[in-house]
Coordinates of C-alpha atoms in Angstrom, one line a residue:
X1 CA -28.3 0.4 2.9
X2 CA -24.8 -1.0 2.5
X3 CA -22.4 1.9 2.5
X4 CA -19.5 -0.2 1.2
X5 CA -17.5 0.5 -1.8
X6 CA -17.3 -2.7 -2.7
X7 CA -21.2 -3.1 -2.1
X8 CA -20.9 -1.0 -4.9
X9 CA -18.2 -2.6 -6.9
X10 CA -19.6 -6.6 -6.5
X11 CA -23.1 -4.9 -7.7
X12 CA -21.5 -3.7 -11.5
X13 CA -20.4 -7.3 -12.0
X14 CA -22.8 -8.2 -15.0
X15 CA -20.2 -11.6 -16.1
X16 CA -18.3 -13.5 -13.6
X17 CA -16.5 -15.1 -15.9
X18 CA -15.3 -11.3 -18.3
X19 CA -11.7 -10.2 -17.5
X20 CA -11.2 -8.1 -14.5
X21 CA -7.0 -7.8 -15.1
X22 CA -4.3 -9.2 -17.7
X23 CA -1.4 -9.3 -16.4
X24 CA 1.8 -8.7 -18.7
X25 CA 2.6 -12.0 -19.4
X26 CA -0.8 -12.8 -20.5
X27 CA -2.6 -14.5 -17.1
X28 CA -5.8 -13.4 -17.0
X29 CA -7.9 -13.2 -13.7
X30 CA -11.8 -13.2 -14.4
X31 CA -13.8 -10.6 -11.9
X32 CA -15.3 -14.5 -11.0
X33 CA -11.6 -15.0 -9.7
X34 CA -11.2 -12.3 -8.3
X35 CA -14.0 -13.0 -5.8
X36 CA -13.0 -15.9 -5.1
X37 CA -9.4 -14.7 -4.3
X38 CA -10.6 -11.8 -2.1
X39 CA -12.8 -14.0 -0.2
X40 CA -10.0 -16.2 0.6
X41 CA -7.9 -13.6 1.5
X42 CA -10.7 -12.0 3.4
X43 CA -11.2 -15.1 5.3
X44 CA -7.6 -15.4 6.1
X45 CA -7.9 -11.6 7.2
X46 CA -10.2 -12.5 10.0
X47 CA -8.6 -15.5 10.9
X48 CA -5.5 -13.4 11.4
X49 CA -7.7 -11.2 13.7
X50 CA -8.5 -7.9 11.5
X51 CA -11.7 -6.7 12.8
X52 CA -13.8 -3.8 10.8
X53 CA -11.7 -0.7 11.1
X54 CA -8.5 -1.8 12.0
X55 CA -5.6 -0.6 9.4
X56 CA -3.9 -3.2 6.7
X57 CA -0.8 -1.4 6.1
X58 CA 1.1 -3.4 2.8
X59 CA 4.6 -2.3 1.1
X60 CA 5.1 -4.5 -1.4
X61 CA 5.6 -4.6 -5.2
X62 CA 2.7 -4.3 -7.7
X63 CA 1.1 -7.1 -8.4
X64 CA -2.6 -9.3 -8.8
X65 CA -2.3 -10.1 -6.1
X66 CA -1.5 -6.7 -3.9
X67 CA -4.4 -5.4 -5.7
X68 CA -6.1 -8.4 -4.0
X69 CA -5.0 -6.9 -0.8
X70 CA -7.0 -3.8 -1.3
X71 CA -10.4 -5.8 -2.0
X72 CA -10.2 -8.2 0.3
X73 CA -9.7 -4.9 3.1
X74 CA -12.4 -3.3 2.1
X75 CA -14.6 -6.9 2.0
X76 CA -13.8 -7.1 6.2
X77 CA -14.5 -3.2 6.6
X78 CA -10.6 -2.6 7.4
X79 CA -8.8 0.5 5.9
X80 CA -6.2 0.3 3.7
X81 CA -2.6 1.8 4.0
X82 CA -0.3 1.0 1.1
X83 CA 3.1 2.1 1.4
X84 CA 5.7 2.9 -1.5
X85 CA 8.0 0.7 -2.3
X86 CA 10.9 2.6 -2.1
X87 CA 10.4 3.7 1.4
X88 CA 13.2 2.9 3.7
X89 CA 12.8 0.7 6.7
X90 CA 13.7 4.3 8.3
X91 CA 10.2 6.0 7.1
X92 CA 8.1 2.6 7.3
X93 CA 8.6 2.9 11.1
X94 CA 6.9 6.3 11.3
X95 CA 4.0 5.2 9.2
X96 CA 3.8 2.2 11.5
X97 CA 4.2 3.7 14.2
X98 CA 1.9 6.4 13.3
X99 CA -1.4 4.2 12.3
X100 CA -1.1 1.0 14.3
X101 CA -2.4 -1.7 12.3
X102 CA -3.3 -4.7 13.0
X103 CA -1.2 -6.4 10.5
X104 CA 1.5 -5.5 7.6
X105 CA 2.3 -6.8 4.5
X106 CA 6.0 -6.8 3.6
X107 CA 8.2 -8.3 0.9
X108 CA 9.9 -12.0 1.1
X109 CA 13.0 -10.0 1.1
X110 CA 12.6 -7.8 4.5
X111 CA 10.9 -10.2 6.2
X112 CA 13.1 -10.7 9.3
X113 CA 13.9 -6.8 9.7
X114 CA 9.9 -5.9 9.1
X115 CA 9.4 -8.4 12.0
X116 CA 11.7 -6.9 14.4
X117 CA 10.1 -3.5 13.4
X118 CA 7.0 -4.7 13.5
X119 CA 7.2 -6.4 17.1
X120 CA 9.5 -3.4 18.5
X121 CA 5.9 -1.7 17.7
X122 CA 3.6 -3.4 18.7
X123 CA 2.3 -4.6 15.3
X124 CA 0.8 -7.7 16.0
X125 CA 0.7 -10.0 12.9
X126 CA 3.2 -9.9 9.8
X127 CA 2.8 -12.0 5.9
X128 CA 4.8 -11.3 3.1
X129 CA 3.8 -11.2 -0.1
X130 CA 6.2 -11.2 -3.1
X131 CA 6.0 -9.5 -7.4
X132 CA 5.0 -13.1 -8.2
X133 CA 2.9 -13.9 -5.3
X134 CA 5.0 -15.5 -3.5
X135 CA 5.4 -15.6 0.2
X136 CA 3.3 -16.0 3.5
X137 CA -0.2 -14.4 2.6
X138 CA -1.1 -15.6 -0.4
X139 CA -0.4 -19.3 -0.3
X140 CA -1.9 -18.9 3.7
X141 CA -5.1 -17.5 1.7
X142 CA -5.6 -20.0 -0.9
X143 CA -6.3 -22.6 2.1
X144 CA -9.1 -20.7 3.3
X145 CA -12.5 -20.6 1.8
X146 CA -13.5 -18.4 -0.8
X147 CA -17.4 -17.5 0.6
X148 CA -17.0 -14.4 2.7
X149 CA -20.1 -12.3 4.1
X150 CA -18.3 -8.6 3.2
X151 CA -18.9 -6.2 6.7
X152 CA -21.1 -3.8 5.9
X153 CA -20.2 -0.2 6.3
X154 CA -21.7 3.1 6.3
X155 CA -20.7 5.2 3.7
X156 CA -18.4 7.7 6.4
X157 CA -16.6 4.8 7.3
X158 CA -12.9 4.6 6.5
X159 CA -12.0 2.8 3.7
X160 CA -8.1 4.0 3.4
X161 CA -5.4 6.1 4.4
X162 CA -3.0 7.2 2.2
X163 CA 0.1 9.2 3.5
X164 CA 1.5 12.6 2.1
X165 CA 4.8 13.0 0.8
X166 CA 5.9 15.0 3.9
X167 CA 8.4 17.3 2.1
X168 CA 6.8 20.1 4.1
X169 CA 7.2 18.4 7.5
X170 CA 5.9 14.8 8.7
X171 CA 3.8 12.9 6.9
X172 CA 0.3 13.3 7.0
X173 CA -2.5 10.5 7.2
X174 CA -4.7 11.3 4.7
X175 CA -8.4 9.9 6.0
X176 CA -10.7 8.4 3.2
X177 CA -14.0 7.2 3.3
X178 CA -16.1 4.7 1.2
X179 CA -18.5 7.9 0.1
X180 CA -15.4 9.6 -1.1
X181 CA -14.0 6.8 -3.2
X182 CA -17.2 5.5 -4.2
X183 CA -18.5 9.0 -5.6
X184 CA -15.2 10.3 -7.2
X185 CA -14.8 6.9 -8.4
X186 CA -18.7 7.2 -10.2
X187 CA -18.3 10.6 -11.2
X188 CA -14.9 9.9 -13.2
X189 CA -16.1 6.6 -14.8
X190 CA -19.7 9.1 -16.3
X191 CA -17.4 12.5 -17.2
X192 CA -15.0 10.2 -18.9
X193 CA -17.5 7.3 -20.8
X194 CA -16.1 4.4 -18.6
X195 CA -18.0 0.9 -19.8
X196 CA -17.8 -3.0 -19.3
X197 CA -16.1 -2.6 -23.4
X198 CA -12.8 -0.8 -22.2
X199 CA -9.6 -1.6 -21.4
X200 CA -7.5 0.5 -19.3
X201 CA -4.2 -0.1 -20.1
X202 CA -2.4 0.1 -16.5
X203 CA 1.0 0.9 -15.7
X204 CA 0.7 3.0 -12.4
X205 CA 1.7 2.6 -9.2
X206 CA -0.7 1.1 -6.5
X207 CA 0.5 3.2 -3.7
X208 CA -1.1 6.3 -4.9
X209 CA -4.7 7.8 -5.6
X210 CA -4.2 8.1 -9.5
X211 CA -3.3 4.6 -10.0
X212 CA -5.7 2.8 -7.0
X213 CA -8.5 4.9 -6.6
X214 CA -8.7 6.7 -10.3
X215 CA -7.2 3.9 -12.2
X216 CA -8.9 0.5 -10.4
X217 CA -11.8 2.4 -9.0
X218 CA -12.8 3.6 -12.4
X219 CA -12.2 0.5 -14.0
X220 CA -13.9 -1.7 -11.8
X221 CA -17.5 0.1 -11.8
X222 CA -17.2 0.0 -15.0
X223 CA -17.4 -3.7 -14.9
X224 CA -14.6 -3.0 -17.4
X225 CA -10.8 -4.9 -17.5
X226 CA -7.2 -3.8 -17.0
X227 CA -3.8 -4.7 -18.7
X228 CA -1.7 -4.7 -15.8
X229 CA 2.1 -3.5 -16.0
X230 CA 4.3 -3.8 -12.8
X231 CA 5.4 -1.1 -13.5
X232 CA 6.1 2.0 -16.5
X233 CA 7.7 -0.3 -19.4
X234 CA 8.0 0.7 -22.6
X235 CA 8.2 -1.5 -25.2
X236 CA 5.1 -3.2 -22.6
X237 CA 3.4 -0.7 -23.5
X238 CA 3.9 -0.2 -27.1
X239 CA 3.4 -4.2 -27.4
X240 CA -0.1 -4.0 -25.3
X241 CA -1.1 -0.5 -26.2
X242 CA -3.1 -2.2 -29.1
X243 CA -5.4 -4.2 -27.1
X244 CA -6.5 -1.3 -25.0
X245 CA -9.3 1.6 -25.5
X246 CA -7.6 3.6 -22.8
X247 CA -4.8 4.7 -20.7
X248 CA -4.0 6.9 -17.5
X249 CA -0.3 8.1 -16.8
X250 CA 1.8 10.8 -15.9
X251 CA 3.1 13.3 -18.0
X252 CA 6.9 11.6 -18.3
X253 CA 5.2 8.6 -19.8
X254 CA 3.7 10.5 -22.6
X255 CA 7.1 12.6 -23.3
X256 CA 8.9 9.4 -23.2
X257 CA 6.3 7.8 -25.7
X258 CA 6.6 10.8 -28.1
X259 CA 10.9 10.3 -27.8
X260 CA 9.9 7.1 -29.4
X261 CA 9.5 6.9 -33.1
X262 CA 7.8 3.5 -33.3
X263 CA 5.2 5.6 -31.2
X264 CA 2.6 6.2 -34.1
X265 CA -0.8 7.4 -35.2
X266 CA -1.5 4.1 -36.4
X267 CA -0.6 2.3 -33.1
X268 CA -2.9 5.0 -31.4
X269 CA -5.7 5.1 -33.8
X270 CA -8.2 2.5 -32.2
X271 CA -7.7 4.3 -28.3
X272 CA -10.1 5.9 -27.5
X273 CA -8.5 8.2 -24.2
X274 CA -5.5 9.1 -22.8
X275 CA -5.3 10.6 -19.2
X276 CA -2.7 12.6 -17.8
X277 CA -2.3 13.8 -13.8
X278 CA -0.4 13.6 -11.0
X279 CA 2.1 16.4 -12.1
X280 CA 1.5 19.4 -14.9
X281 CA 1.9 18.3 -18.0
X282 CA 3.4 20.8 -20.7
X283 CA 1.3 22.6 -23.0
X284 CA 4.4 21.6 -25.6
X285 CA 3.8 17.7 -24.8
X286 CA 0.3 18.0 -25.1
X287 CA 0.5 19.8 -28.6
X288 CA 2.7 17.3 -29.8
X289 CA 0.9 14.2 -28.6
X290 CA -2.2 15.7 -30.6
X291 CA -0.3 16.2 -33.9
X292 CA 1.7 12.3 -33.6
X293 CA -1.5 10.5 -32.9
X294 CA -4.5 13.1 -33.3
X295 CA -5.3 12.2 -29.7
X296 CA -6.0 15.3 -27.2
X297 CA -4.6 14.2 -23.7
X298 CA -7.2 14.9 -20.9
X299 CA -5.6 16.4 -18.0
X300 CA -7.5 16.5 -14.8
X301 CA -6.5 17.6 -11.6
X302 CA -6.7 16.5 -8.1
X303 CA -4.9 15.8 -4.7
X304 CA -4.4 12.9 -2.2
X305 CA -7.1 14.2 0.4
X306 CA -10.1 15.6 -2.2
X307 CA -9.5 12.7 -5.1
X308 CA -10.0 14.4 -8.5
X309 CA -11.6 17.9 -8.5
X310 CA -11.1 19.4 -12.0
X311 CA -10.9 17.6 -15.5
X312 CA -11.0 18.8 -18.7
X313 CA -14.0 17.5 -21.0
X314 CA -14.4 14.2 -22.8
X315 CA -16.5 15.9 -25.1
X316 CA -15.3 19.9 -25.6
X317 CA -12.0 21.9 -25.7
X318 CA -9.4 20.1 -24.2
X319 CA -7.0 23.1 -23.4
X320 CA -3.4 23.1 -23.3
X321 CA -2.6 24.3 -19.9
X322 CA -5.5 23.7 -18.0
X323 CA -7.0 21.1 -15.7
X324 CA -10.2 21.6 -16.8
X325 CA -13.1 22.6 -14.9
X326 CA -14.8 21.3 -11.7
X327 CA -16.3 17.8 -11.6
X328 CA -20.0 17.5 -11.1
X329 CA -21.3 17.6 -7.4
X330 CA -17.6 19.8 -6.8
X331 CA -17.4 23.2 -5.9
X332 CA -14.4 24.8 -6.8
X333 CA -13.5 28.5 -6.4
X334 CA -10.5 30.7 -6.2
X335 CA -10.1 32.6 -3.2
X336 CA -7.3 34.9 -1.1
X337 CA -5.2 33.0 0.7
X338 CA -4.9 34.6 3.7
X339 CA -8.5 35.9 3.8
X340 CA -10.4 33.3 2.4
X341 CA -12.3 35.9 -0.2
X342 CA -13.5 34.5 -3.2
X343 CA -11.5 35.9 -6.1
X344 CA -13.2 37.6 -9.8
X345 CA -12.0 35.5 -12.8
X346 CA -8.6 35.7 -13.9
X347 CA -7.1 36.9 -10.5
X348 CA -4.6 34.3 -8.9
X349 CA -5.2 32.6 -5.6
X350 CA -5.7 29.2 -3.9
X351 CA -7.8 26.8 -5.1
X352 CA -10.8 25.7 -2.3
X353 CA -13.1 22.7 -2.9
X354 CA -15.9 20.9 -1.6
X355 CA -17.6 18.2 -2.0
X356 CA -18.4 14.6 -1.5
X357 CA -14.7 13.4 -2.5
X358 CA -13.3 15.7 0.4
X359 CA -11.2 13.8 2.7
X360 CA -12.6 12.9 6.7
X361 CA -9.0 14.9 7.8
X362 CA -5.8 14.2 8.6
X363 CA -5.6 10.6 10.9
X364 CA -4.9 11.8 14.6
X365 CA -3.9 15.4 13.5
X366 CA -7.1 17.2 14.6
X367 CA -5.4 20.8 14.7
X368 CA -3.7 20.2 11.5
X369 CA -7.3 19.1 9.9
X370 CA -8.9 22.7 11.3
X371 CA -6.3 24.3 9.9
X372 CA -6.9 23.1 6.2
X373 CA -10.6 23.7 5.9
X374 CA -12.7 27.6 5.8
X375 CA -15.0 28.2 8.3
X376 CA -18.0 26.9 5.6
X377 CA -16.5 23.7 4.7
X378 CA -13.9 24.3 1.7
X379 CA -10.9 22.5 1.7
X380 CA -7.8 24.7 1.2
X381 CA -5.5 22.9 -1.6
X382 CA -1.9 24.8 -1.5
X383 CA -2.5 24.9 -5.0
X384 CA -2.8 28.5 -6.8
X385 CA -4.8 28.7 -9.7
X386 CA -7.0 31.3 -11.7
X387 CA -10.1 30.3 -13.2
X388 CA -11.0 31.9 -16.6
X389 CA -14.8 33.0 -17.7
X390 CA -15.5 29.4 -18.9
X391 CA -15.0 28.1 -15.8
X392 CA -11.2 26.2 -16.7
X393 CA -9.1 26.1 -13.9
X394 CA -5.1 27.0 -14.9
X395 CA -2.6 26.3 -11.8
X396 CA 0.1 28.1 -11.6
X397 CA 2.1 26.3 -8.8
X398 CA 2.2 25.4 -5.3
X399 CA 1.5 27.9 -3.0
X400 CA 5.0 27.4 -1.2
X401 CA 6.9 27.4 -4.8
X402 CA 5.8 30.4 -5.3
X403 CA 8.9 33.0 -6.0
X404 CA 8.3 36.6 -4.4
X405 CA 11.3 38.8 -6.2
X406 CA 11.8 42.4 -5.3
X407 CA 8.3 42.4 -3.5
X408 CA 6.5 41.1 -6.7
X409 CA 4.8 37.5 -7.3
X410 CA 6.4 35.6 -9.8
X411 CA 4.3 32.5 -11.0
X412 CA 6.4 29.6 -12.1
X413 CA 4.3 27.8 -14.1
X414 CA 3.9 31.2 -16.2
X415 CA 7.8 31.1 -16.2
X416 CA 8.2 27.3 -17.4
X417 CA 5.6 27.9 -20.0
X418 CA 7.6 29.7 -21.4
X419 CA 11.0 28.7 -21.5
X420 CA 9.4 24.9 -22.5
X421 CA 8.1 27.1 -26.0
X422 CA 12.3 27.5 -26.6
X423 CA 13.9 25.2 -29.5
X424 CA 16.2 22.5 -27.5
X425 CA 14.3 22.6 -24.2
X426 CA 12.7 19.8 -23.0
X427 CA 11.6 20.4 -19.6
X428 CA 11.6 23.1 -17.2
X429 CA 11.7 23.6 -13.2
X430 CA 11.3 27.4 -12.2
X431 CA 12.4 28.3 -8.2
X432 CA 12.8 30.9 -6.0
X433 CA 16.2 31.0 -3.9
X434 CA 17.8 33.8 -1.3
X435 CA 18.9 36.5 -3.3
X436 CA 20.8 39.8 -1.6
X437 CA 19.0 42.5 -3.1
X438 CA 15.7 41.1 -4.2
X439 CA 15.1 38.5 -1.2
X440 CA 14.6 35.8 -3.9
X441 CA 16.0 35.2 -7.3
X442 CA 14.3 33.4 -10.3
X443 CA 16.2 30.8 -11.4
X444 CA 15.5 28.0 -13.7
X445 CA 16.7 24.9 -14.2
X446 CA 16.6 23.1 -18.1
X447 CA 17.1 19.5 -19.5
X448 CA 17.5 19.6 -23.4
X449 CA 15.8 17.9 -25.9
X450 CA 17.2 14.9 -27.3
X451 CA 18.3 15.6 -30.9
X452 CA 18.1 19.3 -31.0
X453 CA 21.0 21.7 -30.3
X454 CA 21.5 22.0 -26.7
X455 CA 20.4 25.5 -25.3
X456 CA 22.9 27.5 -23.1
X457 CA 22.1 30.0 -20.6
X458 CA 22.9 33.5 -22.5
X459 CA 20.6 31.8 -25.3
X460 CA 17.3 31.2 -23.0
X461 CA 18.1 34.3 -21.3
X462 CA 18.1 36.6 -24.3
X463 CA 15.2 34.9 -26.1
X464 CA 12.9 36.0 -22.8
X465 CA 13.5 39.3 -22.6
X466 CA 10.9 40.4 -25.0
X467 CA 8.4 37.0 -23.7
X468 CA 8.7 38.2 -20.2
X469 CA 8.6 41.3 -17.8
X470 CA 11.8 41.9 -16.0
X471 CA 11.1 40.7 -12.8
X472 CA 9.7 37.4 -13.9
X473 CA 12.9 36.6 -15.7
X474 CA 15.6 33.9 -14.4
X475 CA 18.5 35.7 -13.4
X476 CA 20.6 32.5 -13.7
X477 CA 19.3 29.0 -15.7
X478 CA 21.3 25.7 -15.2
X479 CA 21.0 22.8 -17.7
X480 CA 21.3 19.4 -16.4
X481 CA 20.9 15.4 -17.2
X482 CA 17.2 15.0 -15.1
X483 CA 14.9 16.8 -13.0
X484 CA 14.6 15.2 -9.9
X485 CA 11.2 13.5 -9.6
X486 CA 9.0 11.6 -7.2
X487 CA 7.4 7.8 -7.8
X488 CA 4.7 9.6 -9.4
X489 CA 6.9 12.1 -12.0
X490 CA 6.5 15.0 -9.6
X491 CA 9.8 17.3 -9.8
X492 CA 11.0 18.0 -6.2
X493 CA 11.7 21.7 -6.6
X494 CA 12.8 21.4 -2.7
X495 CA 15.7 19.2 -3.9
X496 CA 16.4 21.6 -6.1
X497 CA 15.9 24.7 -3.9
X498 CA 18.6 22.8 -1.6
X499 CA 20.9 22.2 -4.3
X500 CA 20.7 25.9 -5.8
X501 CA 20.4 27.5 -2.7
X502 CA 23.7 29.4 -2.5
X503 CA 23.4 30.3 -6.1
X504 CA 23.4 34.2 -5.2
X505 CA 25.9 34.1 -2.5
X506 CA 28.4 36.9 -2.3

C-alpha cells in the first residue's frame, strides 16, 4: 500500500472541478487544477533530475503556486525544505549547505547571488519563482505535461524537513515523514470537524508547520477550500472573513482584530472556528475575543518535530490558559526533567510525547536526536507544563526561560498572567537576567494598551504585591513600543535577555 501523503490527499478529492484555493484577488484554482499544475511541475521536477528522496529546498514568497511546489515534491517522493523569506543569503548558505538538495527555488530578485551560492555548493540546479508566479519554474512547468505517475512511498519515508529557529545554537533539520503528516494531519481535520463545506480562511506563512502542515494539510483531506492571503492583512481579512467557516492564526492576529472596531459579532457570526498556536495566547485575548464575537478561540499546542500534540475541544470547555489535552493516538505526560520520572498532576515539569506525529530526528545530527528522546520512546519538548486532573495541559514556559531567583523557580507564564490582568497592559514578556544577590532577577517587560492610561513601573509593581509571592515579583518592569517577535508572533525573550542583561549591574 501506498504510503504517500498525497496517496492520501488525491484519494479525498470527491470534485475535480470544487475550489481547492482563492486567492485574494479572487483567482480561483479548482483541486482539478491543481493536479494538473503539480503534474506539470512534477514532470519538470524529474526532468530537472530530482529523484525520490532528494531535498527541494524553496525561499520564496507565498503564493499558488509555492504551495504547488510542496505537492508537486511530495508527487516525485522528494522532501521538502521551505525556507523563510526573511532569511539572509548569510543563513540560506548553512541550510544549503547543511541538506544538499538537488535543486532550490529562489526569488526573481536573488537570482544571480543564489546561483553563485548555489554553485559555490555544489547545488546542482536553480529556478526562480516569483509572488505572482513569475520566473523560471513555473513558466518551465507549464510546458511539460500534466500526467504524472506520483512515486510511491512508504509511510517512514521523508516527506519534509523543516529547520529550527536556532536561537539555542545551529539550526536543526527537523526530519518528517509521510506517516507523521498524514496522521496529525487526519487526526486534526476529526478533533476539529474539518469537511469538503469549509473554508479556511488562510493568512499564514508556508515556511512553517502551523500554516503548511496544520493549515493545507487539514484543509486538503478535507477535500475542503482555502482563501489564500500572502500574507497577515487586515482589512483582507475583514473583507474575506465573511466567506469563510474557519480560520487558523497566531495570537497577534486575533489582538490586532479585537484593536479593530469594525471587528464585530455580526461579521463573526456565520464562523464556525477560530484557531490559535504557534505562541501562547493570553487568557485576557481569549476572554475578550469570546465576549466581541461569542466565539471561544481553540488553542492547541504543538512543535516543529512532533506536529500538534495537545488541543483544546471542539466540543467542551475551551479554557483560558491551556492548550488543551492530548490528541488521540498521543501520549502526553509530565515528567522531571533531569530524571525522566513521570510527575502527579499539578506538579510542573517537561512535557514528553509520543506518538505517530513524532519526528524521524534531527537530519545528520544523530547524537543530538539521542539526546532528545527517553530511553522508552518519548520525545523531550523543552516545554514545561503541569497537567491538571482533567487531563488539560497548562505551559508555563520554555524550559530555558525559566527564571531561578534566590534558588527558587519562578514560572513566567504565571508572572505574565498576571501583569496581562492589569488595566493599560497589553502584552507581557517575563525574563530572568544576572542579578548580584539572587543570581537572577525577574524582570518584565510591558507594551500598553492602546487607548487606556499608560501603566508605569511603581503602578504594576504595587498592584502585584498582594497577586504574587515575593520572589516571583519583577524587581524592575520596562514599558516599550513592541515586543520583539519572530515570523510566526513568537517573542524572542533572548533578544530581550541581551538587551536587559546589565539591568542589575553595580
Amino acid at each position: 500500500m501506498d504510503g504517500s501523503l498525497f496517496a492520501l490527499i488525491r484519494g479525498r478529492i470527491a470534485d475535480p472541478d470544487a475550489d481547492f484555493l482563492v486567492e485574494a484577488d479572487g483567482t480561483r484554482l479548482s483541486y482539478g487544477g491543481m493536479l494538473d499544475r503539480s503534474g506539470r511541475l512534477a514532470n519538470l521536477f524529474v526532468r530537472l533530475g530530482v529523484r525520490p528522496g532528494d531535498r527541494i529546498a524553496i525561499q520564496a514568497e507565498k503564493s499558488a503556486w509555492a504551495l504547488i511546489v510542496y505537492l508537486a515534491t511530495l508527487r516525485v517522493g522528494a522532501v521538502h525544505l521551505p525556507l523563510n523569506p526573511a532569511y539572509t543569503p548569510a543563513e540560506v548558505r548553512y541550510f544549503l549547505g547543511d541538506a544538499e538538495p538537488a535543486l532550490f527555488v529562489c526569488r526573481p530578485g536573488q537570482e544571480a547571488e543564489m546561483r553563485a551560492l548555489a554553485a559555490e555548493l555544489g547545488v546542482p540546479r536553480v529556478e526562480t519563482l516569483g509572488a505572482d508566479g513569475g520566473g523560471s519554474l513555473a513558466a518551465a512547468a507549464l510546458e511539460q505535461p500534466a500526467e504524472f505517475d506520483d512515486a510511491p512511498r512508504d509511510a517512514d519515508d521523508l516527506a519534509a524537513i523543516l529547520y529550527t529557529s536556532g536561537t539555542t545554537g545551529r539550526s536543526k533539520g527537523a526530519m518528517l515523514t509521510h506517516r507523521n503528516l498524514a496522521s496529525n494531519a487526519e487526526t486534526l481535520r476529526i478533533a476539529w470537524r474539518f469537511t469538503a463545506a469549509d473554508r479556511l480562511l488562510h493568512a499564514l506563512p508556508i515556511f512553517h508547520t502551523h500554516g503548511l502542515f496544520v493549515a493545507t494539510n487539514v484543509s486538503l483531506l478535507a477535500g475542503g477550500s482555502m482563501l489564500f492571503l500572502p500574507g497577515f492583512d487586515l482589512d483582507a481579512i475583514l473583507r474575506l472573513l465573511p466567506h469563510a467557516t474557519a480560520m487558523m492564526g497566531v495570537p497577534t492576529y486575533y489582538t490586532r482584530l479585537l484593536a479593530r472596531p469594525d471587528f464585530t459579532r455580526e461579521l463573526a457570526a456565520h464562523m464556525r472556528l477560530f484557531v490559535s498556536g504557534s505562541a501562547p495566547l493570553s487568557a485576557e485575548t481569549h476572554r475578550e475575543f469570546e465576549a466581541r464575537t461569542d466565539h471561544r478561540i481553540l488553542e492547541r499546542y504543538g512543535m516543529t518535530e512532533t506536529n500538534m500534540i495537545c488541543s483544546n475541544p471542539y466540543d467542551g470547555p475551551r479554557i483560558p490558559g491551556s492548550v488543551g489535552r492530548a490528541l488521540p493516538g498521543v501520549a502526553v505526560r509530565i515528567a522531571a526533567p533531569e530524571s525522566g520520572r513521570v510527575l502527579p498532576e499539578g506538579e510542573v515539569g517537561i512535557i514528553e510525547v509520543r506518538g505517530p506525529n513524532i519526528f524521524k530526528g534531527y537530519w545528520r545530527m544523530p547524537e543530538k536526536t539521542a539526546e532528545e528522546f527517553r530511553p522508552d520512546g518519548h520525545f523531550i519538548t523543552g516545554d514545561m507544563a503541569w497537567m491538571d486532573e482533567a487531563g488539560y495541559v497548562r505551559i508555563v514556559g520554555r524550559a530555558r526561560d525559566l527564571v531561578i531567583s534566590g534558588g527558587l523557580n519562578v514560572y513566567p507564564a504565571e508572572v505574565e498572567a498576571a501583569i496581562e490582568e492589569l488595566p493599560g497592559v497589553a502584552e507581557c514578556a517575563v525574563i530572568g537576567v544576572p542579578h548580584p544577590d539572587f543570581g537572577e532577577g525577574v524582570v518584565a517587560v510591558v507594551t500598553a494598551r492602546p487607548g487606556e492610561p499608560t501603566p508605569d513601573e511603581a503602578n504594576i509593581r504595587a498592584a502585584l504585591r498582594d497577586r504574587l509571592a515575593a520572589f516571583k515579583q519583577p524587581k524592575r518592569v520596562f514599558l516599550i513600543d513592541a515586543l520583539p517577535r519572530n515570523t510566526m508572533g513568537k517573542i524572542q525573550k533572548n533578544a530581550l535577555r541581551e538587551r536587559y542583561a546589565e539591568t542589575f549591574t553595580p
